[in-house]
Tab-separated table of C-alpha atoms and ligand atoms in Angstrom:
chain	number	residue	atom	x	y	z
A	7	MET	CA	146.697	23.742	143.188
A	8	SER	CA	143.488	25.338	142.019
A	9	LYS	CA	143.920	24.748	138.285
A	10	LEU	CA	143.820	21.716	136.088
A	11	THR	CA	147.299	21.403	134.672
A	12	THR	CA	149.808	18.660	134.138
A	13	VAL	CA	152.777	20.992	134.578
A	14	ARG	CA	153.798	21.979	138.107
A	15	PRO	CA	154.113	25.747	138.467
A	16	LEU	CA	157.575	27.188	138.948
A	17	ILE	CA	158.258	29.528	141.860
A	18	ALA	CA	161.536	31.276	141.067
A	19	GLY	CA	163.386	33.666	143.373
A	20	ASN	CA	165.713	36.181	141.711
A	21	TRP	CA	168.051	37.515	144.381
A	22	LYS	CA	169.648	40.006	141.941
A	23	MET	CA	172.847	41.542	143.393
A	24	ASN	CA	171.949	40.630	146.962
A	25	GLY	CA	173.428	38.042	149.267
A	26	LEU	CA	176.668	37.326	151.096
A	27	THR	CA	177.630	34.035	152.745
A	28	ALA	CA	175.137	34.531	155.572
A	29	ALA	CA	172.281	34.540	153.053
A	30	LEU	CA	172.875	30.838	152.449
A	31	ASP	CA	170.888	30.348	155.657
A	32	GLU	CA	167.826	31.791	153.880
A	33	ALA	CA	168.284	29.256	151.081
A	34	ARG	CA	168.620	26.454	153.630
A	35	ALA	CA	165.423	27.672	155.318
A	36	VAL	CA	163.598	27.655	151.974
A	37	ALA	CA	164.752	24.094	151.308
A	38	ALA	CA	163.756	22.982	154.814
A	39	GLY	CA	160.347	24.632	154.451
A	40	VAL	CA	159.750	22.955	151.115
A	41	GLU	CA	160.720	19.594	152.637
A	42	THR	CA	158.296	19.879	155.542
A	43	ASP	CA	155.462	21.668	153.762
A	44	PRO	CA	155.855	20.762	150.102
A	45	PRO	CA	154.096	23.147	147.711
A	46	GLY	CA	152.577	21.775	144.549
A	47	ALA	CA	155.281	23.652	142.726
A	48	ARG	CA	158.900	23.518	141.657
A	49	VAL	CA	160.984	25.994	143.634
A	50	ALA	CA	164.236	27.569	142.424
A	51	ILE	CA	166.579	30.270	143.741
A	52	PHE	CA	168.766	32.438	141.496
A	53	PRO	CA	171.487	33.865	143.763
A	54	PRO	CA	174.370	36.090	142.646
A	55	ALA	CA	177.052	34.131	140.777
A	56	THR	CA	179.349	34.207	143.803
A	57	LEU	CA	176.917	32.053	145.797
A	58	ILE	CA	175.859	29.530	143.170
A	59	HIS	CA	178.459	26.888	143.963
A	60	ARG	CA	178.042	27.055	147.716
A	61	MET	CA	174.249	27.181	147.483
A	62	ALA	CA	174.187	24.173	145.178
A	63	ASP	CA	176.364	22.315	147.708
A	64	ALA	CA	174.234	23.473	150.631
A	65	LEU	CA	171.025	22.312	148.929
A	66	ALA	CA	172.413	19.088	147.439
A	67	GLY	CA	169.874	16.278	147.604
A	68	GLN	CA	167.012	18.691	148.289
A	69	THR	CA	164.249	19.742	145.962
A	70	VAL	CA	165.096	23.436	145.554
A	71	ALA	CA	166.973	24.127	142.305
A	72	VAL	CA	169.721	26.733	141.941
A	73	GLY	CA	170.078	28.922	138.846
A	74	GLY	CA	172.105	31.742	137.341
A	75	GLN	CA	170.720	35.231	136.679
A	76	ASP	CA	172.408	35.635	133.296
A	77	CYS	CA	175.025	34.028	131.097
A	78	ARG	CA	177.218	34.979	128.174
A	79	PRO	CA	176.676	33.056	124.928
A	80	GLU	CA	180.309	32.004	124.417
A	81	VAL	CA	181.738	28.942	126.192
A	82	SER	CA	184.904	30.750	127.321
A	83	GLY	CA	187.236	33.515	126.222
A	84	ALA	CA	188.439	37.066	126.797
A	85	PHE	CA	185.217	38.429	128.283
A	86	THR	CA	186.220	40.075	131.523
A	87	GLY	CA	183.635	39.802	134.254
A	88	ASP	CA	181.279	37.510	132.350
A	89	THR	CA	180.104	33.988	133.128
A	90	SER	CA	179.299	31.290	130.573
A	91	ALA	CA	176.425	28.856	130.795
A	92	GLU	CA	178.962	26.038	131.123
A	93	MET	CA	180.476	27.794	134.161
A	94	LEU	CA	177.037	28.083	135.775
A	95	ALA	CA	176.389	24.391	135.171
A	96	ASP	CA	179.846	23.526	136.497
A	97	ALA	CA	179.037	25.471	139.670
A	98	GLY	CA	175.854	23.455	140.190
A	99	ALA	CA	173.178	25.555	138.485
A	100	THR	CA	170.451	23.748	136.561
A	101	MET	CA	168.594	26.818	135.269
A	102	VAL	CA	169.366	30.349	134.076
A	103	ILE	CA	167.374	33.557	133.597
A	104	VAL	CA	167.998	35.295	130.258
A	105	GLY	CA	166.680	38.621	129.019
A	106	HIS	CA	165.708	40.053	132.404
A	107	SER	CA	164.655	43.665	131.889
A	108	GLU	CA	167.500	44.847	134.136
A	109	ARG	CA	169.839	43.280	131.549
A	110	ARG	CA	167.859	44.392	128.507
A	111	GLY	CA	167.530	47.942	129.849
A	112	GLY	CA	170.763	48.352	131.828
A	113	TYR	CA	173.102	46.689	129.336
A	114	GLY	CA	171.306	47.243	126.044
A	115	GLU	CA	170.697	43.533	125.516
A	116	THR	CA	168.840	42.869	122.285
A	117	ASP	CA	166.439	40.060	121.478
A	118	ALA	CA	169.164	38.505	119.316
A	119	LEU	CA	171.562	38.419	122.274
A	120	VAL	CA	168.880	36.961	124.534
A	121	LEU	CA	168.270	34.265	121.911
A	122	ALA	CA	171.998	33.449	121.847
A	123	LYS	CA	172.022	33.231	125.650
A	124	ALA	CA	169.063	30.849	125.649
A	125	GLN	CA	170.874	28.742	123.070
A	126	ALA	CA	173.986	28.720	125.260
A	127	ALA	CA	171.900	27.635	128.232
A	128	LEU	CA	170.614	24.616	126.295
A	129	ARG	CA	174.115	23.780	125.101
A	130	ALA	CA	175.224	23.636	128.754
A	131	GLY	CA	172.224	21.569	129.831
A	132	LEU	CA	170.526	24.441	131.679
A	133	GLU	CA	166.794	25.204	131.586
A	134	PRO	CA	166.423	28.816	130.416
A	135	ILE	CA	163.770	31.228	131.656
A	136	VAL	CA	163.333	33.762	128.862
A	137	CYS	CA	161.991	37.117	130.106
A	138	VAL	CA	159.874	39.618	128.185
A	139	GLY	CA	158.058	42.751	129.304
A	140	GLU	CA	156.839	46.131	128.162
A	141	SER	CA	157.781	49.552	129.507
A	142	LEU	CA	155.172	51.900	130.956
A	143	GLU	CA	155.336	54.087	127.845
A	144	GLN	CA	154.660	51.070	125.658
A	145	ARG	CA	151.735	49.991	127.832
A	146	ASP	CA	150.280	53.510	127.892
A	147	ALA	CA	150.552	53.607	124.111
A	148	GLY	CA	148.478	50.412	123.919
A	149	ARG	CA	151.441	48.440	122.591
A	150	ALA	CA	152.054	45.977	125.463
A	151	ILE	CA	150.878	42.848	123.651
A	152	GLU	CA	152.634	43.764	120.413
A	153	VAL	CA	155.894	44.435	122.296
A	154	ILE	CA	155.955	41.271	124.389
A	155	THR	CA	154.915	38.926	121.584
A	156	GLY	CA	157.547	40.531	119.357
A	157	GLN	CA	160.202	40.066	122.052
A	158	LEU	CA	159.163	36.462	122.536
A	159	ARG	CA	159.332	35.561	118.845
A	160	ALA	CA	162.750	37.191	118.479
A	161	SER	CA	164.241	35.846	121.729
A	162	LEU	CA	163.469	32.131	121.412
A	163	PRO	CA	165.868	29.782	119.577
A	164	VAL	CA	162.930	27.734	118.358
A	165	ASP	CA	164.723	24.777	116.752
A	166	ALA	CA	167.060	24.342	119.719
A	167	LEU	CA	164.189	24.556	122.223
A	168	LYS	CA	162.071	21.865	120.558
A	169	GLY	CA	161.708	19.009	123.021
A	170	GLU	CA	163.670	20.875	125.718
A	171	ALA	CA	162.517	22.207	129.083
A	172	PHE	CA	162.242	25.983	129.185
A	173	ALA	CA	160.037	28.679	130.678
A	174	VAL	CA	158.954	32.176	129.724
A	175	ALA	CA	158.528	35.034	132.205
A	176	TYR	CA	156.227	37.986	131.565
A	177	GLU	CA	157.616	40.869	133.598
A	178	PRO	CA	156.201	44.329	132.892
A	179	VAL	CA	159.199	46.622	133.419
A	180	TRP	CA	157.095	49.139	135.363
A	181	ALA	CA	155.989	46.459	137.857
A	182	ILE	CA	159.463	45.276	138.833
A	183	GLY	CA	160.443	46.452	142.291
A	184	THR	CA	157.758	49.144	142.317
A	185	GLY	CA	154.944	47.544	144.327
A	186	ARG	CA	152.673	48.050	141.313
A	187	THR	CA	151.122	45.133	139.468
A	188	PRO	CA	148.929	44.923	136.375
A	189	THR	CA	145.296	43.970	136.877
A	190	LEU	CA	144.558	40.259	136.818
A	191	ASN	CA	142.806	40.786	133.487
A	192	ASP	CA	145.896	42.438	132.048
A	193	ILE	CA	148.104	39.604	133.312
A	194	GLU	CA	145.800	37.036	131.767
A	195	ALA	CA	145.630	38.947	128.464
A	196	ALA	CA	149.424	39.063	128.280
A	197	HIS	CA	149.799	35.392	129.156
A	198	ASP	CA	147.106	34.406	126.650
A	199	ALA	CA	148.963	36.268	123.911
A	200	LEU	CA	152.276	34.643	124.854
A	201	ARG	CA	150.607	31.213	124.952
A	202	THR	CA	149.235	31.748	121.449
A	203	VAL	CA	152.745	32.465	120.168
A	204	LEU	CA	154.194	29.445	121.986
A	205	ILE	CA	151.584	27.122	120.474
A	206	GLU	CA	152.180	28.608	117.044
A	207	LEU	CA	155.937	28.046	117.360
A	208	PHE	CA	155.990	24.738	119.273
A	209	SER	CA	152.572	23.096	118.681
A	210	ASP	CA	151.740	20.744	121.586
A	211	GLN	CA	154.954	21.534	123.458
A	212	GLY	CA	153.970	25.188	123.486
A	213	ALA	CA	150.805	24.406	125.425
A	214	GLY	CA	152.843	23.121	128.371
A	215	VAL	CA	155.637	25.708	128.599
A	216	PRO	CA	155.299	27.497	131.954
A	217	ILE	CA	154.647	31.229	131.571
A	218	LEU	CA	155.684	32.920	134.804
A	219	TYR	CA	154.442	36.301	135.918
A	220	GLY	CA	157.007	38.627	137.533
A	221	GLY	CA	156.719	42.106	139.041
A	222	SER	CA	156.040	42.922	142.699
A	223	VAL	CA	154.726	39.481	143.606
A	224	ASN	CA	154.326	39.126	147.363
A	225	PRO	CA	152.622	36.731	149.802
A	226	LYS	CA	149.403	38.796	149.612
A	227	ASN	CA	148.909	38.926	145.838
A	228	ALA	CA	150.479	35.576	144.927
A	229	ALA	CA	147.337	33.453	145.263
A	230	ASP	CA	145.283	35.648	142.914
A	231	ILE	CA	148.069	35.868	140.353
A	232	LEU	CA	148.814	32.134	140.472
A	233	SER	CA	145.134	31.296	140.041
A	234	GLN	CA	145.034	32.862	136.559
A	235	LYS	CA	144.626	30.167	133.943
A	236	GLU	CA	147.779	30.831	131.941
A	237	VAL	CA	150.041	31.755	134.864
A	238	GLY	CA	152.427	28.834	135.308
A	239	GLY	CA	154.446	30.262	138.165
A	240	VAL	CA	156.011	33.466	139.406
A	241	LEU	CA	159.417	35.119	139.177
A	242	VAL	CA	159.946	36.919	142.467
A	243	GLY	CA	162.582	39.549	143.226
A	244	GLY	CA	162.397	41.432	146.525
A	245	ALA	CA	160.047	39.021	148.268
A	246	SER	CA	162.368	36.083	147.560
A	247	LEU	CA	165.120	37.412	149.821
A	248	LYS	CA	163.408	36.310	153.039
A	249	ALA	CA	162.682	32.592	153.300
A	250	ALA	CA	159.391	33.151	155.137
A	251	ASP	CA	157.974	35.393	152.389
A	252	PHE	CA	159.233	33.192	149.586
A	253	LEU	CA	157.814	30.071	151.230
A	254	ALA	CA	154.492	31.847	151.753
A	255	ILE	CA	154.398	32.585	148.011
A	256	ALA	CA	155.342	28.997	147.140
A	257	ALA	CA	152.565	27.763	149.404
A	258	ARG	CA	150.009	29.627	147.251
A	259	ALA	CA	150.898	27.521	144.206
B	316	PEP	C1	162.404	40.483	139.235
B	316	PEP	O1	163.490	40.866	139.588
B	316	PEP	O2	162.323	39.683	138.286
B	316	PEP	C2	161.231	40.947	139.956
B	316	PEP	C3	160.056	40.590	139.519
B	316	PEP	O3	161.421	41.774	141.037
B	316	PEP	P1	160.312	42.221	142.122
B	316	PEP	O4	159.581	40.964	142.548
B	316	PEP	O5	161.105	42.812	143.246
B	316	PEP	O6	159.391	43.173	141.463
């Protein structure tokens, strides 16, 4: 760990809609790698909902956490195809991603809905990772900081989060799955702005909330990104699908 911090960085792997039973071997390999070569980081995998229960069983007693990629705010009900935070927890998840840009963009999820999902996560005892990120048009218009700080303020259930573990992920939409990343200066500027909001909303607690960077993180760029002062971890999509790549990223923390 190259930075002075009391909070261990979080290395989170978002498998998205990838992974059948055989992929549990990748999760086992991640857990084994973390056991033998422990990074100075927390490591978590967010598989598709169909694998959560079996992955949680497969990794029981090990240090790699399992999380959901999304949840619905309600506890239960007539919501065909959806999964509640309680169901994720019941399946063995301890964390959940809310407000990923593929949900905000693909399903029209608003900040208010993301806030309700984060609240549901807390109700179920899950640690939420609340995602924010600007589009390319917004960045080109010079509005990136305004957009992400606005999303953050409107997506956090502040009273419910006081004293609770949670993380924020800054994921520029144009960097997800594209191989493009912002400059290190741009990452740091975004994280600084998000940190300022967190401290304003949560005082001392806000200084310790991990702010993850996400968007085309790979074993080559991870060390530089993780060395930025306000980067408290990474949210990794494509490069989390292979245990060797994901472990190489975790080793940079
Ligand atoms: C993501 O899905 O959150 C992500 C950052 O994807 P990728 O690493 O593939 O850009």
